[in-house]
mmCIF file of C-alpha atoms in Angstrom:
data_model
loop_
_atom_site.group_PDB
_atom_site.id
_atom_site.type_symbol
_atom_site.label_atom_id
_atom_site.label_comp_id
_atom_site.label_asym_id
_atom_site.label_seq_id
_atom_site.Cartn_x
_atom_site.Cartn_y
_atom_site.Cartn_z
ATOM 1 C CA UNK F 1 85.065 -104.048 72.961
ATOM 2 C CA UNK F 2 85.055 -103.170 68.747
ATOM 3 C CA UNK F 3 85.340 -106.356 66.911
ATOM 4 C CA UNK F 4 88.525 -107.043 65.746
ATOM 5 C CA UNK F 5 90.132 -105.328 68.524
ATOM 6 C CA UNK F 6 89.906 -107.547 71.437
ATOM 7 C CA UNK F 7 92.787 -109.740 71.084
ATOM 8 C CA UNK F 8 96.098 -108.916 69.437
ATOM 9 C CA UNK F 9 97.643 -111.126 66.865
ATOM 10 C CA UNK F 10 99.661 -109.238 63.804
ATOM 11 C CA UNK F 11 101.368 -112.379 61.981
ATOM 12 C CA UNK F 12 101.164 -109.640 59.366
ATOM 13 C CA UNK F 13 100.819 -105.811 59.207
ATOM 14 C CA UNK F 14 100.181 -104.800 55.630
ATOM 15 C CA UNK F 15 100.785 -100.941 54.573
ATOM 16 C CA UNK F 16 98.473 -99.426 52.478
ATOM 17 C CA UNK F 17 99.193 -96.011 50.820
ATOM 18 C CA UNK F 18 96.481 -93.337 52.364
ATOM 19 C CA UNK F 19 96.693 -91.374 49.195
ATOM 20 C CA UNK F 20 95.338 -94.240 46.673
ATOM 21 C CA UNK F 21 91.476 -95.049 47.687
ATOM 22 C CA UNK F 22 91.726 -97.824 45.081
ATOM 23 C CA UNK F 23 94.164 -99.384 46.835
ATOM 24 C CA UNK F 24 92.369 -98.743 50.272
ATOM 25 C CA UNK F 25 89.087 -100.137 48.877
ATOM 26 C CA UNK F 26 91.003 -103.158 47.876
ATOM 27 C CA UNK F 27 92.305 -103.659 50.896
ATOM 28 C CA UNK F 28 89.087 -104.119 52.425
ATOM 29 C CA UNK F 29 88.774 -107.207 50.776
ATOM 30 C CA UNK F 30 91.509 -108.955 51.973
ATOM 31 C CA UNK F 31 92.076 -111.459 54.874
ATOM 32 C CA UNK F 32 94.688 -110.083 56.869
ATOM 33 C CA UNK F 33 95.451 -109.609 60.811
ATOM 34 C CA UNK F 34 96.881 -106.109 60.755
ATOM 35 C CA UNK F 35 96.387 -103.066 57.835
ATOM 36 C CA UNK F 36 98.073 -100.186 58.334
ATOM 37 C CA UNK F 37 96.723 -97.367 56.401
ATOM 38 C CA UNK F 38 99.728 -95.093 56.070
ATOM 39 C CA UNK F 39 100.580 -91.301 55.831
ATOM 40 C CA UNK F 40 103.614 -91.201 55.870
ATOM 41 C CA UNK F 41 106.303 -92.705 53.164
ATOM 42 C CA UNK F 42 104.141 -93.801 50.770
ATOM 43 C CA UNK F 43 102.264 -89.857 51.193
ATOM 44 C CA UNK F 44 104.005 -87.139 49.209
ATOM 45 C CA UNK F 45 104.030 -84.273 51.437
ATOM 46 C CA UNK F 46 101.205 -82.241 49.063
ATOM 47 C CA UNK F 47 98.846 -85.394 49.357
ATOM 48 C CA UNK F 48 98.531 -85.699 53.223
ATOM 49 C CA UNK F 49 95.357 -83.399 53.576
ATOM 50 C CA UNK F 50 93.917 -86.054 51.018
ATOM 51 C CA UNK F 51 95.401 -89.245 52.576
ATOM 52 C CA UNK F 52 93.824 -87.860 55.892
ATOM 53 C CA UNK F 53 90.445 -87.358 54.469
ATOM 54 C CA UNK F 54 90.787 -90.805 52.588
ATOM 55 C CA UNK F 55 91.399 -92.884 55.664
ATOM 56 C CA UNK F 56 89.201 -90.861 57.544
ATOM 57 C CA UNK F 57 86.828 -92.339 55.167
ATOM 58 C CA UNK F 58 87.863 -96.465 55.196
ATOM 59 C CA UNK F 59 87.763 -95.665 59.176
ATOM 60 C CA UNK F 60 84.555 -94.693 59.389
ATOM 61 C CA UNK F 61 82.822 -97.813 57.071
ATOM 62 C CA UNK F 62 81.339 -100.807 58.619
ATOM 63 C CA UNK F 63 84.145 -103.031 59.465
ATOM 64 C CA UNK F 64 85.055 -105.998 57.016
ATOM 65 C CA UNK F 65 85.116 -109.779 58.403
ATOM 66 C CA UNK F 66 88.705 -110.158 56.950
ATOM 67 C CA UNK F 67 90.248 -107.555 59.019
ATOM 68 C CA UNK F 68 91.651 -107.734 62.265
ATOM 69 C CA UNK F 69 92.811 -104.697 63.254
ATOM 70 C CA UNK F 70 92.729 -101.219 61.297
ATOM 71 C CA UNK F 71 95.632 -99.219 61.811
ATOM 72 C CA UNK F 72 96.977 -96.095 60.467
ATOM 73 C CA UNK F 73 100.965 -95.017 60.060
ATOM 74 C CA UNK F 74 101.253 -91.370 60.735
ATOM 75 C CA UNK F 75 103.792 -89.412 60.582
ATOM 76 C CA UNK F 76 106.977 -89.154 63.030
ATOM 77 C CA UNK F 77 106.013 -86.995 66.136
ATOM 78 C CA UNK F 78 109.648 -85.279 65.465
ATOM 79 C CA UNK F 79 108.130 -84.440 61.507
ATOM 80 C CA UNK F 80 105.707 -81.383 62.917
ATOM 81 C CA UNK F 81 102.533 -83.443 61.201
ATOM 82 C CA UNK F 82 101.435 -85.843 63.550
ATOM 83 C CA UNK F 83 99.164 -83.866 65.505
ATOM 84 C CA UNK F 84 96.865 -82.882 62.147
ATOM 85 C CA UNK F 85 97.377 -86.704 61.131
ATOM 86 C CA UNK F 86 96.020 -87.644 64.489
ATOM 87 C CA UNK F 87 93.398 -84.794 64.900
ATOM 88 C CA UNK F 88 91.641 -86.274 61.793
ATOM 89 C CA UNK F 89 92.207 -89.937 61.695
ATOM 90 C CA UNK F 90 91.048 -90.209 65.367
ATOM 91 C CA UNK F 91 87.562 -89.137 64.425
ATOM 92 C CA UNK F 92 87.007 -92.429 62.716
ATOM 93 C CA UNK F 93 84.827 -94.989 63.987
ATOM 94 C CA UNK F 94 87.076 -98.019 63.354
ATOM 95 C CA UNK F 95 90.554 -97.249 64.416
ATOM 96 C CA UNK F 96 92.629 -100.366 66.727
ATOM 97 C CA UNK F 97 95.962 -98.621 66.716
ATOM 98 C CA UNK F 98 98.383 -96.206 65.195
ATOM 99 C CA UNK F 99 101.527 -97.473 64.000
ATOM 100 C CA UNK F 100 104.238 -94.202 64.821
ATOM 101 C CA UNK F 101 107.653 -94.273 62.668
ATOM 102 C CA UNK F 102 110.801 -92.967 63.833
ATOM 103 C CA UNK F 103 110.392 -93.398 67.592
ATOM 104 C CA UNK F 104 114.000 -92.009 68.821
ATOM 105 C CA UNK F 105 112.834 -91.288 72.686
ATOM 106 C CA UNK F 106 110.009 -91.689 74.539
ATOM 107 C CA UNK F 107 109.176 -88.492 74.588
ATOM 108 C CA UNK F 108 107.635 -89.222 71.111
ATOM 109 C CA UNK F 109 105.001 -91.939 72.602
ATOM 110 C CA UNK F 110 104.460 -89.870 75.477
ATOM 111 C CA UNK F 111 103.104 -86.823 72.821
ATOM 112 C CA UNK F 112 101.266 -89.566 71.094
ATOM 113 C CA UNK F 113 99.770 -91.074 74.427
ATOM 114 C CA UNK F 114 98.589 -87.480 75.532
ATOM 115 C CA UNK F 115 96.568 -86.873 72.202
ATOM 116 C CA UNK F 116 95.173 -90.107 72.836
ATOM 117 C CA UNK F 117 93.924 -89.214 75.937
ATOM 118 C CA UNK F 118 92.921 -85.891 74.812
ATOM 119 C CA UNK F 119 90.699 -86.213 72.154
ATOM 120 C CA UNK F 120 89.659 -89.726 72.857
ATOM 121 C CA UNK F 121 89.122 -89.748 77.304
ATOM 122 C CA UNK F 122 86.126 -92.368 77.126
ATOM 123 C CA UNK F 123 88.796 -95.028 75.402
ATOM 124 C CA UNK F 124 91.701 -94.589 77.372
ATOM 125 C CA UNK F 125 90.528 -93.403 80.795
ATOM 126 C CA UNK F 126 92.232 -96.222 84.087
ATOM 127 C CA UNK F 127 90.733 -99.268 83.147
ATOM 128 C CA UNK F 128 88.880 -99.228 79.877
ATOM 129 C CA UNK F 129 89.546 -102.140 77.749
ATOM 130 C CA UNK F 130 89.279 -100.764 73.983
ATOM 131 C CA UNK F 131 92.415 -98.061 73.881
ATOM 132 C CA UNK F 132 93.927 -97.239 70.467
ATOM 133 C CA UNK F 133 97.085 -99.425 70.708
ATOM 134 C CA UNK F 134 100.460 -98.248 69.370
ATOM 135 C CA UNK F 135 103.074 -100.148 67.332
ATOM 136 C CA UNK F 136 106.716 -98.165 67.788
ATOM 137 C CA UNK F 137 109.138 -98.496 64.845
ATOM 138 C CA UNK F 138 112.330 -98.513 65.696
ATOM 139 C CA UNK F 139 114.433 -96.657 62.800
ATOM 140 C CA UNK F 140 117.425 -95.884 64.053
ATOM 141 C CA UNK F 141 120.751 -96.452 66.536
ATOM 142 C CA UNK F 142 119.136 -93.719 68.881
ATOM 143 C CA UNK F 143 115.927 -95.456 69.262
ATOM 144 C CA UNK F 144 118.163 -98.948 69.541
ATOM 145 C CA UNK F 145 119.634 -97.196 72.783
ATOM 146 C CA UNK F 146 116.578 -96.348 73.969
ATOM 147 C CA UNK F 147 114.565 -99.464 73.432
ATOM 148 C CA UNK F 148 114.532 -99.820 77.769
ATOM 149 C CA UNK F 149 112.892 -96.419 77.974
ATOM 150 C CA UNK F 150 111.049 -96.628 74.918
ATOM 151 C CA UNK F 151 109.357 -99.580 75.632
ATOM 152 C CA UNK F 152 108.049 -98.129 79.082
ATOM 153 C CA UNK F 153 106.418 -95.010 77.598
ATOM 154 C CA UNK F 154 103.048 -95.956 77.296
ATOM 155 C CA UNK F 155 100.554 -98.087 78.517
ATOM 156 C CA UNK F 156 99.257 -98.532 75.143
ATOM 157 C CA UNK F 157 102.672 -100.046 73.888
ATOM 158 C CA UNK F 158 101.463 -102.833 71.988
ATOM 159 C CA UNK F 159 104.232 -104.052 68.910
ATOM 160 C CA UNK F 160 107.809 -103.124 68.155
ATOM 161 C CA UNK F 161 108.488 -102.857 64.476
ATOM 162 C CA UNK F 162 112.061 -102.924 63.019
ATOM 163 C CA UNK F 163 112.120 -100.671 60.180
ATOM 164 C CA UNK F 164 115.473 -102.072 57.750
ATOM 165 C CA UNK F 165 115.544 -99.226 55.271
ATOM 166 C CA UNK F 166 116.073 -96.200 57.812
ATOM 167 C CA UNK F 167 118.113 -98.124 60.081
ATOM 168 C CA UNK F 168 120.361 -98.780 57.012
ATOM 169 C CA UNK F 169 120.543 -95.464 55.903
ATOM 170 C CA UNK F 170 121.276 -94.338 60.154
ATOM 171 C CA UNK F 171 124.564 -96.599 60.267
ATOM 172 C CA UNK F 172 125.477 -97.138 56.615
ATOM 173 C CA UNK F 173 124.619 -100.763 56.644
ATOM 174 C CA UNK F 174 124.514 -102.586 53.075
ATOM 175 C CA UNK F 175 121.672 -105.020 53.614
ATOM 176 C CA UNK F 176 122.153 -108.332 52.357
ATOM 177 C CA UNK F 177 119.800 -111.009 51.794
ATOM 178 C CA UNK F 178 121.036 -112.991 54.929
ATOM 179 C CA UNK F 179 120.073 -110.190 57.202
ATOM 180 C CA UNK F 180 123.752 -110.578 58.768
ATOM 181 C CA UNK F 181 124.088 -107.305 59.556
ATOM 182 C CA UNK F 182 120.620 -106.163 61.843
ATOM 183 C CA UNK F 183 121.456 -109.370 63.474
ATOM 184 C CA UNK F 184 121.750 -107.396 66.958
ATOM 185 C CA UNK F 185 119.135 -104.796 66.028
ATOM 186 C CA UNK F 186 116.909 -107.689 65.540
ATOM 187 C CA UNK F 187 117.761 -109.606 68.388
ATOM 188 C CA UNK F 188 117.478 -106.426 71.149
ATOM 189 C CA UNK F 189 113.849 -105.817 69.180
ATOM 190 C CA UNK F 190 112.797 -109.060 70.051
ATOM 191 C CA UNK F 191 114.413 -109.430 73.652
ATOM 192 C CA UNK F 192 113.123 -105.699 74.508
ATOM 193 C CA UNK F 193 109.711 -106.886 73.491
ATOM 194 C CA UNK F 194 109.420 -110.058 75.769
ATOM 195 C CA UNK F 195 110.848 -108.592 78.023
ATOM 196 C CA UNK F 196 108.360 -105.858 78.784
ATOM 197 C CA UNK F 197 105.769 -108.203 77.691
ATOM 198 C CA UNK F 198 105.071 -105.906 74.224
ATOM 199 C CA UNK F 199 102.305 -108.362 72.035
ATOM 200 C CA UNK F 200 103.940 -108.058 68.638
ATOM 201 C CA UNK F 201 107.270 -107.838 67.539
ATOM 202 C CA UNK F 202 107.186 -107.261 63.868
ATOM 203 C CA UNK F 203 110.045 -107.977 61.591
ATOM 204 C CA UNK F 204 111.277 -106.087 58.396
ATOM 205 C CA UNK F 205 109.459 -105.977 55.237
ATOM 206 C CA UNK F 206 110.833 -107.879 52.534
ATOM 207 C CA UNK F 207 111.177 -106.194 49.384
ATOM 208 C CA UNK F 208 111.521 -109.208 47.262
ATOM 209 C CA UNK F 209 108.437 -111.371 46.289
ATOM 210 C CA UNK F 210 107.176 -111.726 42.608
ATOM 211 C CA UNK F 211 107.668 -114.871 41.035
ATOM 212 C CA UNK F 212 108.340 -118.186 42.326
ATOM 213 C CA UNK F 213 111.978 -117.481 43.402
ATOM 214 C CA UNK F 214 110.491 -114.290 45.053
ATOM 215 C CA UNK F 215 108.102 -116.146 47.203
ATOM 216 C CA UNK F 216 110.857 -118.350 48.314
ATOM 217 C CA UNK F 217 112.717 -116.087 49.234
ATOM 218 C CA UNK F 218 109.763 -114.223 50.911
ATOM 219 C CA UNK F 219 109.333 -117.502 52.619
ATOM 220 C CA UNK F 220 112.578 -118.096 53.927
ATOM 221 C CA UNK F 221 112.861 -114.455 55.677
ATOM 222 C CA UNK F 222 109.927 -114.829 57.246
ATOM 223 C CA UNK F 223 110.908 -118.400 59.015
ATOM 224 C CA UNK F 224 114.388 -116.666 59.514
ATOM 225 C CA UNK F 225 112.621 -114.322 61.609
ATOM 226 C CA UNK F 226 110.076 -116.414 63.272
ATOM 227 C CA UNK F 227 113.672 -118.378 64.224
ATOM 228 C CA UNK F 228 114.626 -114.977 66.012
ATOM 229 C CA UNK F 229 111.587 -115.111 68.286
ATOM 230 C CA UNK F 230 109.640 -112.406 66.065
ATOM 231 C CA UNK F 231 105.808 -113.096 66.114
ATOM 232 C CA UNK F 232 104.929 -111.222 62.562
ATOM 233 C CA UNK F 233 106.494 -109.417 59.625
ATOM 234 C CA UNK F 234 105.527 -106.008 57.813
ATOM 235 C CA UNK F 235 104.454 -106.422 54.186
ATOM 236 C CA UNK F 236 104.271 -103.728 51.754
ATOM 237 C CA UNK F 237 101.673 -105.898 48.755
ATOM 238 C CA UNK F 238 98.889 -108.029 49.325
ATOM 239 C CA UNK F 239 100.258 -110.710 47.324
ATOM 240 C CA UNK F 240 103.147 -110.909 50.637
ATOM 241 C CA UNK F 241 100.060 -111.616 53.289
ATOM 242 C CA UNK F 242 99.346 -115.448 52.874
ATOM 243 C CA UNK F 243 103.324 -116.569 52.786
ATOM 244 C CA UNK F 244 103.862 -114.414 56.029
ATOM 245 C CA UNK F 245 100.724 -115.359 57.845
ATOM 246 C CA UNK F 246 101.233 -119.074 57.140
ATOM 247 C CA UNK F 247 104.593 -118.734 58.241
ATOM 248 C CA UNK F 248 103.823 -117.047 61.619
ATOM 249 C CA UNK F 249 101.278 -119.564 62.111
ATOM 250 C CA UNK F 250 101.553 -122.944 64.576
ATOM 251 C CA UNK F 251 102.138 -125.633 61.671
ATOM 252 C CA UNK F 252 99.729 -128.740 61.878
ATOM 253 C CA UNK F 253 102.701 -130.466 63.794
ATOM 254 C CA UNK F 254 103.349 -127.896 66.333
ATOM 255 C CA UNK F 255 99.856 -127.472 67.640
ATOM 256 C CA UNK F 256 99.730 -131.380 67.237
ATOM 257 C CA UNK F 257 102.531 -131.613 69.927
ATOM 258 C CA UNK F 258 100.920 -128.493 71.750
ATOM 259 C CA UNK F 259 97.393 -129.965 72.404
ATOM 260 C CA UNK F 260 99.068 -133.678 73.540
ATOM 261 C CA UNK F 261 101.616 -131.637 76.130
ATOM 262 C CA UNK F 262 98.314 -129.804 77.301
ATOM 263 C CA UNK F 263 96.141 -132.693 77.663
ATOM 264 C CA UNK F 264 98.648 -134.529 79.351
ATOM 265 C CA UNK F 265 100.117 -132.095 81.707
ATOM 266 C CA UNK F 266 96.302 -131.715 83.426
ATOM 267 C CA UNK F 267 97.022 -135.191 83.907
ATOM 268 C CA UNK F 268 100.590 -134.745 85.628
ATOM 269 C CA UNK F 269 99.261 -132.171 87.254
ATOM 270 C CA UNK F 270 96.808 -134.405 89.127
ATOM 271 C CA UNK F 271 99.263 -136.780 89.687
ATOM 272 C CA UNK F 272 101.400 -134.465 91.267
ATOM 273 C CA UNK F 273 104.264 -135.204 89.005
ATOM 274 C CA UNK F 274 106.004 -131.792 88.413
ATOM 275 C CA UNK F 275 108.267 -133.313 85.369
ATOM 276 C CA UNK F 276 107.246 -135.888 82.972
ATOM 277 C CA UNK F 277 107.998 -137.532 79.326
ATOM 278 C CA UNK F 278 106.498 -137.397 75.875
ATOM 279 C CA UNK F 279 108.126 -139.371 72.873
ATOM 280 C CA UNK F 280 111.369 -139.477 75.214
ATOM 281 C CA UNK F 281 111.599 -136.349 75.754
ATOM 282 C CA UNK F 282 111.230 -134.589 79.425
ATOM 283 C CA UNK F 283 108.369 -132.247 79.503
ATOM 284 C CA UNK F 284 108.859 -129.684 82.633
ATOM 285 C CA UNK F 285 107.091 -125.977 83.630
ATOM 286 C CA UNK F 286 108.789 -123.961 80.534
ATOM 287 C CA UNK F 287 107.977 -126.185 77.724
ATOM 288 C CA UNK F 288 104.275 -126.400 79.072
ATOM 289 C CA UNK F 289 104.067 -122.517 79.184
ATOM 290 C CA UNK F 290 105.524 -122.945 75.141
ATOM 291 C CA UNK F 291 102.904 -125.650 74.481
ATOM 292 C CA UNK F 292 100.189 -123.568 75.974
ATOM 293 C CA UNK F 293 101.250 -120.279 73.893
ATOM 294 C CA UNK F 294 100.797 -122.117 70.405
ATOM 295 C CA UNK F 295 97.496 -123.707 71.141
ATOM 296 C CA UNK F 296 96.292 -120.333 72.089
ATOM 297 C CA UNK F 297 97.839 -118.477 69.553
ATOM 298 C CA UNK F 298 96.653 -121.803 67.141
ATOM 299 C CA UNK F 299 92.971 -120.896 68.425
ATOM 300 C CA UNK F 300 93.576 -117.270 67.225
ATOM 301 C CA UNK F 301 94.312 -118.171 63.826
ATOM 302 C CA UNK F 302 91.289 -120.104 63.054
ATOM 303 C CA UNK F 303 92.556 -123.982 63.481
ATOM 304 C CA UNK F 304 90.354 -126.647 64.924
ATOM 305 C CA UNK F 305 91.776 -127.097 68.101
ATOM 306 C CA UNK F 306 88.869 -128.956 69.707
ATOM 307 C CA UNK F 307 89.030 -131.682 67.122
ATOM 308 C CA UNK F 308 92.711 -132.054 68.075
ATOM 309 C CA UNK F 309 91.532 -131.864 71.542
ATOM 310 C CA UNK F 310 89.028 -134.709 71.131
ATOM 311 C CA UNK F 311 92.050 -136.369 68.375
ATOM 312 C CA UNK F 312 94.172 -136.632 71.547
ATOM 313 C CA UNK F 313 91.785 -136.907 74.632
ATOM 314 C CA UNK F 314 93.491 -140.122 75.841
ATOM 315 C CA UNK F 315 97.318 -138.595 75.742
ATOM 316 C CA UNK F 316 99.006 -140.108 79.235
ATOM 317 C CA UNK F 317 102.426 -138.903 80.657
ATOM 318 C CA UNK F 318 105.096 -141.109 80.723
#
């Protein structure tokens, strides 16, 4: 399995314009779950060859430690250029997944899933464990609709990414900075992911961010969506990635509570004691399936858990 590919975790998915090399060199040194090296918004339609050829490139260089996953944003299947985006940038070396705008239908992830398994069969034949995974924005009311369907279209499904600035523009919606208005949008995202067991569900990118008041505010979006149940956010500048990773992080006092649940549950568990208490509260099947997500996802993200493991070795239920 290619490093970096083997286990998905996108508190972050940074965009990276395919037509600036400086800014895709940069990106290389950054520490950052998710890059997606795009081709399509940030690619004026005379600079795709170039953007192609450019990625192409970044693809096909010896991975970086700081980098997760290498992704690339083509264009919508619906635009007529995804098939020469995807000819090209599935010739390099290092690709994890391709993030696909505008997904309206499934039809558009089923054309995606048959290139896939066209021009690369060794990676996606029944049972390998390396395929190029695909994040599906979801742009518009149509694609809203057909989130059920959508979500079902390929076994390579792995994020769903609300894109704020098309949806807008689809139903004439004034965005405001309390996100009132994609409050359903947002919430059938999230629910469609869990429910079809979909990794990542990432939230919208936040537009504001320089300064001091920017960051807050960057800050506070990204806990308003971690609130919602979303697991990362896109960014659109590198100077986004640490507020939005540390934010879709476990915090020091959430894997805390995590490991002691763990550590004692083996315990109840023993005991034969289905239901138990920690600091007064009862501790029962669901909030042990929570407690066992953060440590996990805690591991992921580079905290010691085994000194909070040996911190909290003697944790008893109540």
């Amino acid at each position: 399995m290619a490093s970096g590919a083997a286990t998905v975790i996108r508190r972050c998915q940074l965009y990276v314009p395919g037509s600036s090399m400086r800014f895709l060199e940069k990106s290389r040194s950054l520490t950052v779950d998710s890059v997606a090296y795009d081709l399509e918004d940030s690619v004026t339609p005379l600079k795709k060859p170039e953007g192609r050829a450019n990625i192409l490139a970044v693809l096909n260089k010896d991975r970086v430690p700081g980098i997760r996953e290498q992704a690339v944003r083509i264009n919508p299947v619906s635009s007529g250029l995804a098939l020469d985006d995807l000819t090209e940038i599935l010739k390099g070396k290092n690709l994890d997944c391709l993030v696909v705008p505008k997904v309206d239908r499934p039809s558009d992830l089923h054309f995606v899933t048959d290139v896939l398994r066209q021009k690369l069969p060794e990676r996606h034949a029944p049972g390998s464990t390396n395929p190029v995974k695909i994040v599906a924005l979801v742009e518009s009311a149509r694609s809203l609709m057909d989130l059920n369907s959508i979500c079902q279209a390929s076994p390579y499904l792995s994020g769903l990414g609300f894109a704020a600035e098309d949806f807008s523009l689809d139903l004439s919606i004034t965005r405001t900075p309390g996100l009132n208005e994609f409050t359903y949008a947002r919430s059938a995202i999230v629910t469609a992911a869990r429910a079809f067991e979909i990794p990542s569900a990432l939230d919208l990118v936040s537009t504001t961010f320089r300064g001091e008041e920017g960051r807050k505010f960057l800050q506070d979006e990204s806990e308003n969506g971690k609130r919602f149940g979303f697991n990362g956010k896109q960014c659109i500048h590198p100077d986004q990635v640490s507020v939005v990773q540390d934010v879709f992080s476990p915090s020091q006092q959430e894997t805390e509570w995590a490991v002691r649940i763990v550590i004692a549950d083996k315990k109840a568990d023993a005991q034969g004691r289905g239901a138990w208490t920690l600091d007064g509260k009862m501790i029962d099947v669901p909030v042990v399936g929570k407690a066992k997500a953060i440590v996990a996802k805690a591991e992921l993200c580079g905290m010691d858990v085994k000194a909070l493991q040996e911190k909290f070795k003697d944790e008893e239920p109540k």
